Amino acid sequence: MEAKISIQNIYYTYADGNEALRNISFDVQANEVFVLFGPARSGKTTLLRLLNRLSDLTEDADFRGVITFNGSDIFGRAVDVYNLRRRISMVFAIPTPLPGSIRSNLTYGPQMAGIRDKHVLDQRVQHSLQQAALWDEVKDRLDSSAMALSGGQKQRLCLARSLAMEPEVILLDNPTSGLDPLSTSVVEETLRDLRERYTIIMVPHSVQQAARVADRAGFMLDGELIEVAQAEQMFLHPQNKRTEDYITGRFG
Amino acid sequence: MTTVQSPPPGAPSRRPGEIVIEALIVLAGASTVIIVALIFIFLLREGINTFLDIPLRQLFGQRWYPIEGYYGLLPLLVGTALVTVGAVIIAVPLGIVAAIYLGEIAPTWLREILKPLIEILAGIPSIVLGFLGWVALAPIIQNLGAPTGLTAFTGSLLLAYMSLPTIISISEDALYAVPKEYRDGSLAIGATQWQTIWRVVLPAARSGLVIAVMLGIGRVIGETMAVLLVTGNAANIPAFGPGMFFSPVRTMTATIAAEMGEVAQGSLHYNVLFGIGLILFLITFTVNWLAARLVGVNGARRSRGGLL
Amino acid sequence: MSRQQTQRLAVILITAVAVLVFIPVLLVIFYLIASGIGAINWEFLTAMPRNGMKEGGIMPAILGTLILTFGTAIVSMPVSILAAIYLAEYAKDNRLTRTIRMAIVNLAGIPSIVYGLFGLGAFVLAAGFGTSILAGALTLGIMTMPVVISTAEEAINAVPQQFRTVSQSLGATKWQTIRHQVLPHALPGILTGMILGLSRAAGETAPILFTVAAFYVPTLPSSVFDQTMALPYHLYVISTQVPGMPLSIQYGTALVLLMITLTLTLLATGVRTSVRRRRDW
Ligand SMILES: Nc1ncnc2c1ncn2[C@@H]1O[C@H](COP(=O)(O)OP(=O)(O)O)[C@@H](O)[C@H]1O
Ligand SMILES: [Mg+2]
């Protein structure tokens, strides 16, 4: 089976000379939850931002290697980067609603893609909120400010905002970092249901969370990918000494 | 090896309208440079004859009497210099001390009242101040014993207040930019508030204060209407001494304003007025250029990257 | 003198100087109101001048100033906002950008009378517009550009960076992002700068002296190619060029002009503070 996303020998260096990623290769299969974990500053965010070319916004960085999505190079000349970002959508570490109503947050992506039909937009709003397990809490106040939601609700709104674009892949960069345990488990629950329809690449909040949600996992350290394995093997029998040290809490 | 940069220009979903608007944006940015160039070109075109047709010796002569063909700029230069120097002597201490008061001494509630007052001062048209100088201030100055109320000093006084908003706001920014640790450190070793201001804060804010003064000067040199009304408009060079501030003078700006309406287009007199404009342009250009070199013109204060 | 005494003396002196700065401002405002308010009535504001301007109203001058201010907005607003967008969103740190910033600093410092000369040379004569509203509005518009550009750029920069990142992560193009996630939030700040610029333009005399202002016209302007009277120039004229002009009319005219510019100034500060209070980010 063709990989959903294939990363081949990529190197990424920031303008200040920081080699954030070094010779990284791995595949992500359709409909799996792939977890990228590792200590802070190991390059996880940098990698996620490359996958939907949000990295384009960072000036003067140096990239080498190949990333394919459904078999085609995402940096290819004919690629429509805006469409790519709709297909591969990002949820950030801090909840980041756009100022405006809950509804306008959800319709923004589709509207920018040219969807005008109010019926379609309404449907997207409801559907995405339901998938993100937020519908029941906000259905009566869709036109009130998104800024007034709680932290956990905001983060689920951001998830719904990604889902409203009907993407194929969802990138989650530590989506529960600022959330309380209850909100965290609601989000984790939601992810479990989402895997049936989406491919998910996630940076977890902790090794425990990684073990809870992952189908497969990759361990990153200092800009390198140390090990990739099925979740069970990764968290019970890691092959690499450094992976084991990290998982058992000997550093990081 | 690919260098990652902005999306390729031809990417499919960028609508043509977007390319047009982005072209307009770049054009609008560039228009500022074009305008400065155009201003310079037009001043040069209409004013260049001043420097070609009039011998330099005459140009720097002491007589400004265009009707008889005397185009000595010296009285005008001296007039502008006198008014400017006077205004700076008044405005710089007032402005910097007022900024110190606002930044270091005034309680917050008072500052909230005084700052809008500065904006109000900045919002008073120069012709209104000039008018008040003419009908109200000049008589007072004459009563103080000057032969006439319309003097360089009258102009300096008005111009000083007109330049205060510029000087105060930039000085205040400069004082505000001094790190709090400096103050705390000084106070911690037992210095009084005044000692801290005098020995620590002012020296640290020095370059900002210099810029404030320079931009204030730029504002003063270019002022027209107020000086036209209150300086007496006598194109002669007062005798050197403290009394010169209390003689009528005529500035470069006032000369242009007063005489342009009466000259024939294309005449030498017309050219000379543009020539004076060119000199003013070059003076303010230099002053602002120097001030900008001191701050370093980069402006972009938004921190890129950040959280996301 | 002990250190404490020096400290006390310093505070007293600094406060005294501050009083010297701020009291005259209040004095000027109150004096002008007290002297001018008597002349202001409905006829003064709405009638044509009569009897060599020594009687009647100043309506054409007020109207002219409003027209010129409006024209200034039309000339200056679009190009200034676009230029600010360029500086805040597109400009890389390169030679062009530095040249543009330098140009704006210099535009801000050019004396208003020099703008007047430029307007005369470029618009009145070279472009052939003659002494006209068009030439005056173009001159004033260019003069206000630096103020508007600087405040608009600041307003755009104050919009949090994350809105841009999020918007683009949702597939919006750069322009869509600016249009929908940046400009709406920067608008109040942009407006503030615009109004401040207009307040300055409304009060300026020197740039309109040779480009548009008329000593006296018996009829109202009917096209942009007409001359017009304007308050600042009118005040100059009646206070210096017309012998025997009643003082009350002079004070009244000055007060009306001051009210127009101060209203604009206060409007600008009002917009700024009210929006700062309202926004939720
Ligand atoms: N915009 C940037 N410019 C320069 N260096 C950066 C930038 N963003 C991240 N880095 C550096 O790249 C490395 C990887 O960072 P990041 O991808 O954020 O790691 P992680 O998400 O694993 O914490 C770090 O050393 C970080 O300091
Ligand atoms: Mg990270």
PDB file of N, CA, C and O and ligand atoms in Angstrom, chain A residues 40-41 43-46 93 173-174 203, ligand 2:
ATOM      1  N   ALA A  40      12.003  18.404  24.345  1.00  0.00           N
ATOM      2  CA  ALA A  40      11.802  19.720  23.753  1.00  0.00           C
ATOM      3  C   ALA A  40      12.981  20.062  22.846  1.00  0.00           C
ATOM      4  O   ALA A  40      14.104  19.637  23.086  1.00  0.00           O
ATOM      5  N   ARG A  41      12.706  20.820  21.804  1.00  0.00           N
ATOM      6  CA  ARG A  41      13.709  21.284  20.856  1.00  0.00           C
ATOM      7  C   ARG A  41      14.350  20.169  20.064  1.00  0.00           C
ATOM      8  O   ARG A  41      15.450  20.343  19.536  1.00  0.00           O
ATOM      9  N   GLY A  43      12.932  19.010  17.366  1.00  0.00           N
ATOM     10  CA  GLY A  43      12.609  19.224  15.956  1.00  0.00           C
ATOM     11  C   GLY A  43      11.211  18.774  15.564  1.00  0.00           C
ATOM     12  O   GLY A  43      10.858  18.803  14.384  1.00  0.00           O
ATOM     13  N   LYS A  44      10.396  18.407  16.518  1.00  0.00           N
ATOM     14  CA  LYS A  44       9.055  17.876  16.206  1.00  0.00           C
ATOM     15  C   LYS A  44       8.181  18.927  15.512  1.00  0.00           C
ATOM     16  O   LYS A  44       7.565  18.655  14.476  1.00  0.00           O
ATOM     17  N   THR A  45       8.141  20.126  16.099  1.00  0.00           N
ATOM     18  CA  THR A  45       7.316  21.180  15.501  1.00  0.00           C
ATOM     19  C   THR A  45       7.828  21.543  14.114  1.00  0.00           C
ATOM     20  O   THR A  45       7.063  21.696  13.165  1.00  0.00           O
ATOM     21  N   THR A  46       9.133  21.648  14.001  1.00  0.00           N
ATOM     22  CA  THR A  46       9.731  21.957  12.712  1.00  0.00           C
ATOM     23  C   THR A  46       9.280  20.945  11.658  1.00  0.00           C
ATOM     24  O   THR A  46       8.903  21.312  10.538  1.00  0.00           O
ATOM     25  N   ALA A  93      -0.175  24.056  19.319  1.00  0.00           N
ATOM     26  CA  ALA A  93      -0.009  23.707  20.728  1.00  0.00           C
ATOM     27  C   ALA A  93      -0.861  24.584  21.646  1.00  0.00           C
ATOM     28  O   ALA A  93      -1.459  24.094  22.597  1.00  0.00           O
ATOM     29  N   ASP A 173       0.022  19.447  17.060  1.00  0.00           N
ATOM     30  CA  ASP A 173       1.282  19.739  17.736  1.00  0.00           C
ATOM     31  C   ASP A 173       1.012  19.926  19.227  1.00  0.00           C
ATOM     32  O   ASP A 173       0.680  21.019  19.665  1.00  0.00           O
ATOM     33  N   ASN A 174       1.119  18.881  19.957  1.00  0.00           N
ATOM     34  CA  ASN A 174       0.927  18.960  21.404  1.00  0.00           C
ATOM     35  C   ASN A 174      -0.389  19.645  21.772  1.00  0.00           C
ATOM     36  O   ASN A 174      -0.404  20.637  22.495  1.00  0.00           O
ATOM     37  N   VAL A 203       2.113  15.234  17.940  1.00  0.00           N
ATOM     38  CA  VAL A 203       3.160  15.366  18.944  1.00  0.00           C
ATOM     39  C   VAL A 203       2.464  15.309  20.300  1.00  0.00           C
ATOM     40  O   VAL A 203       1.559  16.123  20.547  1.00  0.00           O
TER      41      VAL A 203
HETATM   42 MG    MG D   2       7.249  22.075  19.677  1.00  0.00          MG
END
